[in-house]
PDB file of C-alpha atoms in Angstrom:
ATOM      1  CA  UNK D 154      94.153  21.797 180.529  1.00  0.00           C
ATOM      2  CA  UNK D 155      93.015  23.257 183.847  1.00  0.00           C
ATOM      3  CA  UNK D 156      90.290  24.885 182.396  1.00  0.00           C
ATOM      4  CA  UNK D 157      89.020  21.749 180.631  1.00  0.00           C
ATOM      5  CA  UNK D 158      88.577  20.033 183.864  1.00  0.00           C
ATOM      6  CA  UNK D 159      87.350  22.541 186.188  1.00  0.00           C
ATOM      7  CA  UNK D 160      84.446  23.281 183.502  1.00  0.00           C
ATOM      8  CA  UNK D 161      83.897  19.922 183.155  1.00  0.00           C
ATOM      9  CA  UNK D 162      80.083  18.809 184.415  1.00  0.00           C
ATOM     10  CA  UNK D 163      81.738  15.688 185.937  1.00  0.00           C
ATOM     11  CA  UNK D 164      84.405  17.621 188.041  1.00  0.00           C
ATOM     12  CA  UNK D 165      81.826  19.928 189.146  1.00  0.00           C
ATOM     13  CA  UNK D 166      79.826  17.189 190.413  1.00  0.00           C
ATOM     14  CA  UNK D 167      82.530  15.269 192.327  1.00  0.00           C
ATOM     15  CA  UNK D 168      83.607  18.881 193.880  1.00  0.00           C
ATOM     16  CA  UNK D 169      79.803  19.314 194.894  1.00  0.00           C
ATOM     17  CA  UNK D 170      79.673  16.091 196.727  1.00  0.00           C
ATOM     18  CA  UNK D 171      83.231  16.590 198.315  1.00  0.00           C
ATOM     19  CA  UNK D 172      81.878  20.050 199.314  1.00  0.00           C
ATOM     20  CA  UNK D 173      78.800  18.113 200.764  1.00  0.00           C
ATOM     21  CA  UNK D 174      80.561  15.514 202.860  1.00  0.00           C
ATOM     22  CA  UNK D 175      82.880  18.339 204.281  1.00  0.00           C
ATOM     23  CA  UNK D 176      79.912  20.571 205.196  1.00  0.00           C
ATOM     24  CA  UNK D 177      78.051  17.717 206.815  1.00  0.00           C
ATOM     25  CA  UNK D 178      81.079  16.416 208.959  1.00  0.00           C
ATOM     26  CA  UNK D 179      81.355  19.915 210.195  1.00  0.00           C
ATOM     27  CA  UNK D 180      77.826  20.405 211.094  1.00  0.00           C
ATOM     28  CA  UNK D 181      78.192  16.902 212.919  1.00  0.00           C
ATOM     29  CA  UNK D 182      81.109  17.865 214.545  1.00  0.00           C
ATOM     30  CA  UNK D 183      78.789  20.891 215.856  1.00  0.00           C
ATOM     31  CA  UNK D 184      81.784  23.435 214.471  1.00  0.00           C
ATOM     32  CA  UNK D 185      80.852  26.598 213.126  1.00  0.00           C
ATOM     33  CA  UNK D 186      82.353  27.898 209.820  1.00  0.00           C
ATOM     34  CA  UNK D 187      82.382  30.397 207.629  1.00  0.00           C
ATOM     35  CA  UNK D 188      81.884  29.875 203.377  1.00  0.00           C
ATOM     36  CA  UNK D 189      83.275  32.233 200.592  1.00  0.00           C
ATOM     37  CA  UNK D 190      80.082  31.896 197.887  1.00  0.00           C
ATOM     38  CA  UNK D 191      79.515  32.980 194.440  1.00  0.00           C
ATOM     39  CA  UNK D 192      76.456  35.030 194.967  1.00  0.00           C
ATOM     40  CA  UNK D 193      75.351  34.933 191.280  1.00  0.00           C
ATOM     41  CA  UNK D 194      73.928  31.602 192.009  1.00  0.00           C
ATOM     42  CA  UNK D 195      72.924  32.183 195.450  1.00  0.00           C
ATOM     43  CA  UNK D 196      69.170  32.899 196.363  1.00  0.00           C
ATOM     44  CA  UNK D 197      67.567  35.319 199.360  1.00  0.00           C
ATOM     45  CA  UNK D 198      64.289  34.528 200.589  1.00  0.00           C
ATOM     46  CA  UNK D 199      63.127  37.131 201.259  1.00  0.00           C
ATOM     47  CA  UNK D 200      65.350  38.939 198.873  1.00  0.00           C
ATOM     48  CA  UNK D 201      67.663  41.338 199.966  1.00  0.00           C
ATOM     49  CA  UNK D 202      66.838  45.230 199.409  1.00  0.00           C
ATOM     50  CA  UNK D 203      68.900  47.090 196.674  1.00  0.00           C
ATOM     51  CA  UNK D 204      70.868  49.137 199.093  1.00  0.00           C
ATOM     52  CA  UNK D 205      72.455  45.911 200.761  1.00  0.00           C
ATOM     53  CA  UNK D 206      72.754  43.452 197.814  1.00  0.00           C
ATOM     54  CA  UNK D 207      74.553  46.018 195.939  1.00  0.00           C
ATOM     55  CA  UNK D 208      77.248  45.784 198.577  1.00  0.00           C
ATOM     56  CA  UNK D 209      77.746  42.498 198.289  1.00  0.00           C
ATOM     57  CA  UNK D 210      80.767  41.175 196.589  1.00  0.00           C
ATOM     58  CA  UNK D 211      80.666  38.335 193.570  1.00  0.00           C
ATOM     59  CA  UNK D 212      82.460  36.438 196.254  1.00  0.00           C
ATOM     60  CA  UNK D 213      81.179  36.914 199.653  1.00  0.00           C
ATOM     61  CA  UNK D 214      82.119  35.637 203.239  1.00  0.00           C
ATOM     62  CA  UNK D 215      79.059  34.314 205.049  1.00  0.00           C
ATOM     63  CA  UNK D 216      80.211  33.565 208.876  1.00  0.00           C
ATOM     64  CA  UNK D 217      78.099  30.575 209.965  1.00  0.00           C
ATOM     65  CA  UNK D 218      78.212  30.859 213.737  1.00  0.00           C
ATOM     66  CA  UNK D 219      75.988  31.601 216.806  1.00  0.00           C
ATOM     67  CA  UNK D 220      72.022  32.257 215.769  1.00  0.00           C
ATOM     68  CA  UNK D 221      72.978  31.404 211.888  1.00  0.00           C
ATOM     69  CA  UNK D 222      74.781  28.284 212.632  1.00  0.00           C
ATOM     70  CA  UNK D 223      71.507  26.882 214.188  1.00  0.00           C
ATOM     71  CA  UNK D 224      69.914  27.242 211.249  1.00  0.00           C
ATOM     72  CA  UNK D 225      72.372  25.655 208.951  1.00  0.00           C
ATOM     73  CA  UNK D 226      71.249  22.740 206.760  1.00  0.00           C
ATOM     74  CA  UNK D 227      72.036  20.816 203.478  1.00  0.00           C
ATOM     75  CA  UNK D 228      69.174  19.504 201.459  1.00  0.00           C
ATOM     76  CA  UNK D 229      69.528  18.146 198.103  1.00  0.00           C
ATOM     77  CA  UNK D 230      72.516  20.061 196.848  1.00  0.00           C
ATOM     78  CA  UNK D 231      72.018  23.393 198.431  1.00  0.00           C
ATOM     79  CA  UNK D 232      73.397  24.696 201.639  1.00  0.00           C
ATOM     80  CA  UNK D 233      70.699  26.742 203.549  1.00  0.00           C
ATOM     81  CA  UNK D 234      70.897  29.284 206.666  1.00  0.00           C
ATOM     82  CA  UNK D 235      69.698  32.237 207.773  1.00  0.00           C
ATOM     83  CA  UNK D 236      71.298  35.670 208.174  1.00  0.00           C
ATOM     84  CA  UNK D 237      71.325  38.994 209.169  1.00  0.00           C
ATOM     85  CA  UNK D 238      72.493  41.772 207.008  1.00  0.00           C
ATOM     86  CA  UNK D 239      73.089  45.462 207.201  1.00  0.00           C
ATOM     87  CA  UNK D 240      72.703  47.844 210.193  1.00  0.00           C
ATOM     88  CA  UNK D 241      69.020  46.891 210.925  1.00  0.00           C
ATOM     89  CA  UNK D 242      70.227  42.924 210.793  1.00  0.00           C
ATOM     90  CA  UNK D 243      67.531  42.212 207.675  1.00  0.00           C
ATOM     91  CA  UNK D 244      66.717  38.755 207.759  1.00  0.00           C
ATOM     92  CA  UNK D 245      66.992  36.401 204.971  1.00  0.00           C
ATOM     93  CA  UNK D 246      67.343  32.733 204.335  1.00  0.00           C
ATOM     94  CA  UNK D 247      70.476  31.805 201.910  1.00  0.00           C
ATOM     95  CA  UNK D 248      70.008  28.795 199.536  1.00  0.00           C
ATOM     96  CA  UNK D 249      73.751  28.360 198.000  1.00  0.00           C
ATOM     97  CA  UNK D 250      74.286  25.555 195.335  1.00  0.00           C
ATOM     98  CA  UNK D 251      77.222  23.425 196.853  1.00  0.00           C
ATOM     99  CA  UNK D 252      79.347  24.133 193.557  1.00  0.00           C
ATOM    100  CA  UNK D 253      79.315  27.814 193.907  1.00  0.00           C
ATOM    101  CA  UNK D 254      81.371  27.580 197.323  1.00  0.00           C
ATOM    102  CA  UNK D 255      84.579  28.717 196.771  1.00  0.00           C
ATOM    103  CA  UNK D 256      86.049  28.057 200.116  1.00  0.00           C
ATOM    104  CA  UNK D 257      85.326  26.652 203.353  1.00  0.00           C
ATOM    105  CA  UNK D 258      87.041  28.071 206.476  1.00  0.00           C
ATOM    106  CA  UNK D 259      87.211  27.323 210.301  1.00  0.00           C
ATOM    107  CA  UNK D 260      89.301  29.579 212.564  1.00  0.00           C
ATOM    108  CA  UNK D 261      90.366  31.738 209.854  1.00  0.00           C
ATOM    109  CA  UNK D 262      92.256  28.883 208.197  1.00  0.00           C
ATOM    110  CA  UNK D 263      90.919  27.570 204.687  1.00  0.00           C
ATOM    111  CA  UNK D 264      90.187  24.043 204.624  1.00  0.00           C
ATOM    112  CA  UNK D 265      88.677  23.434 201.281  1.00  0.00           C
ATOM    113  CA  UNK D 266      88.845  25.436 197.872  1.00  0.00           C
ATOM    114  CA  UNK D 267      86.501  24.552 194.834  1.00  0.00           C
ATOM    115  CA  UNK D 268      87.921  25.864 191.684  1.00  0.00           C
ATOM    116  CA  UNK D 269      84.515  25.280 190.073  1.00  0.00           C
ATOM    117  CA  UNK D 270      82.771  28.392 191.712  1.00  0.00           C
ATOM    118  CA  UNK D 271      84.651  30.428 189.451  1.00  0.00           C
ATOM    119  CA  UNK D 272      83.421  28.991 186.617  1.00  0.00           C
ATOM    120  CA  UNK D 273      80.728  31.177 184.844  1.00  0.00           C
ATOM    121  CA  UNK D 274      78.587  28.545 182.941  1.00  0.00           C
ATOM    122  CA  UNK D 275      77.806  26.844 186.113  1.00  0.00           C
ATOM    123  CA  UNK D 276      76.718  29.890 187.866  1.00  0.00           C
ATOM    124  CA  UNK D 277      74.707  31.952 185.199  1.00  0.00           C
ATOM    125  CA  UNK D 278      70.916  31.245 184.732  1.00  0.00           C
ATOM    126  CA  UNK D 279      70.195  27.969 183.495  1.00  0.00           C
ATOM    127  CA  UNK D 280      67.133  28.995 182.078  1.00  0.00           C
ATOM    128  CA  UNK D 281      69.025  31.629 179.855  1.00  0.00           C
ATOM    129  CA  UNK D 282      71.362  29.121 178.740  1.00  0.00           C
ATOM    130  CA  UNK D 283      69.053  26.451 177.957  1.00  0.00           C
ATOM    131  CA  UNK D 284      67.306  29.211 175.370  1.00  0.00           C
ATOM    132  CA  UNK D 285      70.536  29.973 173.883  1.00  0.00           C
ATOM    133  CA  UNK D 286      71.447  26.201 173.204  1.00  0.00           C
ATOM    134  CA  UNK D 287      67.578  26.204 171.504  1.00  0.00           C
ATOM    135  CA  UNK D 288      68.759  29.562 169.108  1.00  0.00           C
ATOM    136  CA  UNK D 289      71.717  27.880 168.385  1.00  0.00           C
ATOM    137  CA  UNK D 290      69.954  25.373 166.689  1.00  0.00           C
ATOM    138  CA  UNK D 291      69.979  26.334 162.823  1.00  0.00           C
ATOM    139  CA  UNK D 292      66.212  25.174 162.749  1.00  0.00           C
ATOM    140  CA  UNK D 293      65.408  27.644 165.452  1.00  0.00           C
ATOM    141  CA  UNK D 294      67.171  30.754 163.966  1.00  0.00           C
ATOM    142  CA  UNK D 295      63.699  32.363 163.271  1.00  0.00           C
ATOM    143  CA  UNK D 296      63.246  32.681 166.960  1.00  0.00           C
ATOM    144  CA  UNK D 297      66.224  34.952 167.383  1.00  0.00           C
TER     145      UNK D 297
END
């Protein structure tokens, strides 16, 4: 039963709206915070060097404090911020889909948990999924 709920697109959208409202409230109150995000759907601009990216966990903690907090913004259904990585503080702007944020944390206290961040179908490459749907149509078997 739980699987049917957390894998439902309507529930994902509900969670995403809730996350957006919570983070916007936190930003508006000028409160520094952290997020744990599923990096499978996160983009980095510029992309992180392989030696740094390979050391990130699937669910990575990002602390939005100091300079990083001043760069935080929500646009559409994404959280953006700039962060430094590695010993040389390699700078990159992260673009995280709100639905892939697993936890929101303030002062080491988890204030929100989002189970949809663990759902692979939401975090995999959408283009790849669209092609699989296309291939599953019996009329398109010749493209396999």
